[in-house]
CSV table of C-alpha atoms and ligand atoms in Angstrom, one decimal:
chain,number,residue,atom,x,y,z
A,1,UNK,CA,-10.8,3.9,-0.1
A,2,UNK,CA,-8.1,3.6,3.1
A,3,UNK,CA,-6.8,6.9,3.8
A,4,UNK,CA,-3.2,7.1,4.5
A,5,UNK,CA,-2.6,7.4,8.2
A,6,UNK,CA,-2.2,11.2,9.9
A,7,UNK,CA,0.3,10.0,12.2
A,8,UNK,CA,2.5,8.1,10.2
A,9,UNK,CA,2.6,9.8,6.7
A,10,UNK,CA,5.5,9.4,5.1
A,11,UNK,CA,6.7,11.4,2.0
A,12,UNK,CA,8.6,8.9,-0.8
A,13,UNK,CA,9.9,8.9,-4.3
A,14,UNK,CA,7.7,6.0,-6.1
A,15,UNK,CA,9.4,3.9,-8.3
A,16,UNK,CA,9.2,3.7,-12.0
A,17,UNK,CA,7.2,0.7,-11.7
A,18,UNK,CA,4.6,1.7,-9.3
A,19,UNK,CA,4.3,4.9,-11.6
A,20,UNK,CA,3.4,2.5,-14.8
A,21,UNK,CA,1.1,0.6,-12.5
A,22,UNK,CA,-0.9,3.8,-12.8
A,23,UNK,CA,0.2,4.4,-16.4
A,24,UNK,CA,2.0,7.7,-15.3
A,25,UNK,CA,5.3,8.5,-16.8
A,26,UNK,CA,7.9,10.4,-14.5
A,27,UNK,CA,7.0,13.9,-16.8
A,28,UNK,CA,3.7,13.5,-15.4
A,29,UNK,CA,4.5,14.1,-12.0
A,30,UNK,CA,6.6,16.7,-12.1
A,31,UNK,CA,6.1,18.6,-8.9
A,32,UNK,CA,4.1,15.7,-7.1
A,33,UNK,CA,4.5,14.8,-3.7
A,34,UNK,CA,3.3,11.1,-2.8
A,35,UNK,CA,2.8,9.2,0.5
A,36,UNK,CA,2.6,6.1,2.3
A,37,UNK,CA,2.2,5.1,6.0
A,38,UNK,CA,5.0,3.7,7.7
A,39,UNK,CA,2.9,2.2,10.0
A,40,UNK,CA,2.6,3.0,13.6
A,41,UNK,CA,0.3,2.2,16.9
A,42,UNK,CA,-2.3,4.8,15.8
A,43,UNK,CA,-3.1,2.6,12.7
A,44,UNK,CA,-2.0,-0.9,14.1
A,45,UNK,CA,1.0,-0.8,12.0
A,46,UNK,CA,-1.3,-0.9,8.7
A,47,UNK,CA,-0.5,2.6,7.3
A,48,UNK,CA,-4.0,3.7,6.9
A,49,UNK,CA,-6.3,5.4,9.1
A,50,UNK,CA,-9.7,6.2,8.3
A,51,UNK,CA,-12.3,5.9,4.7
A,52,UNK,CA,-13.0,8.4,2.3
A,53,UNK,CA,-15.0,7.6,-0.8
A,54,UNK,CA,-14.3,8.7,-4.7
A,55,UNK,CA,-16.8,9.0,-7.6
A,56,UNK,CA,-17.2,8.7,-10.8
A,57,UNK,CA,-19.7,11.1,-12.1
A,58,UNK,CA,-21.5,11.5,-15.7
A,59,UNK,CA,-23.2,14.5,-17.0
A,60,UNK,CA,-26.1,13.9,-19.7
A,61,UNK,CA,-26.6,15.7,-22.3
A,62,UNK,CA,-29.0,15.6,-24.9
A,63,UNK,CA,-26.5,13.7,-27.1
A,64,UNK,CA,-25.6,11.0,-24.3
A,65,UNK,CA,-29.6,11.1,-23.4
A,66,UNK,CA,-29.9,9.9,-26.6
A,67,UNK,CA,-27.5,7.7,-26.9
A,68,UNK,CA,-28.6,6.0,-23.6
A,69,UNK,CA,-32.6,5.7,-25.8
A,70,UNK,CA,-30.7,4.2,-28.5
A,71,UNK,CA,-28.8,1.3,-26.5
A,72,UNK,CA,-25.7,2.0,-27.1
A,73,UNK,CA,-23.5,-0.1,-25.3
A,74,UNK,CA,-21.9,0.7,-21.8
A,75,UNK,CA,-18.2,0.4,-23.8
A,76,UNK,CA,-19.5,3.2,-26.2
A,77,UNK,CA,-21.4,5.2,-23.4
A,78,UNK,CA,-18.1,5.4,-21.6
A,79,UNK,CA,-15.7,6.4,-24.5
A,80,UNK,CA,-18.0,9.0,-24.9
A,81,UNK,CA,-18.2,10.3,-21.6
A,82,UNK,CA,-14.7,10.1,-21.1
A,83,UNK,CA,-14.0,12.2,-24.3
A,84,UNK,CA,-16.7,14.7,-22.6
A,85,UNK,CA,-14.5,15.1,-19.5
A,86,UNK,CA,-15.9,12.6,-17.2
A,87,UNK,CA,-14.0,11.9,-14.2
A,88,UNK,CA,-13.3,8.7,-13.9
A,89,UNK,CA,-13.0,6.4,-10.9
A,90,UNK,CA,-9.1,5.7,-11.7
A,91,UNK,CA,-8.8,9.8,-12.3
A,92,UNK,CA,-10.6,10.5,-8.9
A,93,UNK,CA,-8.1,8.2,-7.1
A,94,UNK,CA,-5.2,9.9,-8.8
A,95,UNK,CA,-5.8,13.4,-7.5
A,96,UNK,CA,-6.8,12.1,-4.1
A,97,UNK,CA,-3.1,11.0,-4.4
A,98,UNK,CA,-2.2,14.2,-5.2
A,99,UNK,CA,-4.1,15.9,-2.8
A,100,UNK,CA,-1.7,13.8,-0.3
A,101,UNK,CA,-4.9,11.6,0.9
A,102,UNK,CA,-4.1,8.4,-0.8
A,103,UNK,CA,-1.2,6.0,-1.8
A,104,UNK,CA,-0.6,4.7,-5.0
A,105,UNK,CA,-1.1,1.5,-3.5
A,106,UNK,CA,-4.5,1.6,-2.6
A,107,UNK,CA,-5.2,3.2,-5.8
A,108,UNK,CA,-4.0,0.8,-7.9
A,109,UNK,CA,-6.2,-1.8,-5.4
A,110,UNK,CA,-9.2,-0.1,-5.3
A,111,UNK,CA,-10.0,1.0,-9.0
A,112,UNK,CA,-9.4,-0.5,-12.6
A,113,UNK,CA,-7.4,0.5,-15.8
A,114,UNK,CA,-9.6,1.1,-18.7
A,115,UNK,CA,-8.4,1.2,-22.1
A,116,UNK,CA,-9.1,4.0,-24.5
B,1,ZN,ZN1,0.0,5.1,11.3
C-alpha cells in the first residue's frame, strides 16, 4: 500500500460516508485521528510517499489442519479463521490507518469487504 506522504500529512475529519465505506460507524472511532496528503512537491502533488506492505496471517491448529485434510471450502476456512482471530487484510489496513500510516482511501482501494 501507498503511504501517506511525511511532508504533506494532513489531519481531517472523514465523512460519514467514507467511514461506511469501511463499514465503521462514528462510535467506532472515537479517539481516532485520520490523514491524508495534501499533496506537495516532495510527492508530486499525489499525497503518498513511499510503500509498506500488510498481511493477512492464519494460524493452524489441529482443528483448521484438519479441516484443510477434509476440503473444506476457502469460504468455510475463512469464517473459521476469522472467528479464531485472524487478522484480516481489511483489519490490517485499518490499524495502519490508525497508526497514522495510511488513508482511508487507499484502504478502501487496496483491500476488499468480506461478508460475515
Ligand atoms: Zn506530499
Amino acid at each position: 500500500m501507498r503511504k501517506v506522504c511525511l511532508n504533506c500529512k494532513t489531519e481531517y475529519t472523514p465523512s460519514l460516508e467514507q467511514l461506511m465505506e469501511l463499514e465503521l460507524r462514528p462510535e467506532d472511532v472515537v479517539g481516532k485521528k485520520f490523514y491524508y496528503g495534501k499533496g506537495c512537491n516532495n510527492c508530486n502533488n499525489t499525497g503518498y510517499k513511499g510503500r509498506f506492505g500488510i498481511y493477512e496471517i492464519l494460524l493452524l491448529d489441529d482443528d483448521m489442519r484438519d479441516m484443510i485434510i477434509q476440503h473444506a471450502s476457502t469460504q468455510v476456512l475463512r469464517m473459521e479463521a476469522k472467528k479464531r482471530g485472524m487478522r484480516t487484510l481489511r483489519s490490517a489496513g485499518l490499524m495502519s490507518i490508525y497508526d497514522g500510516i495510511s488513508s482511508i482511501e487507499e484502504v478502501v482501494r487496496e483491500t476488499i469487504v468480506e461478508e460475515g
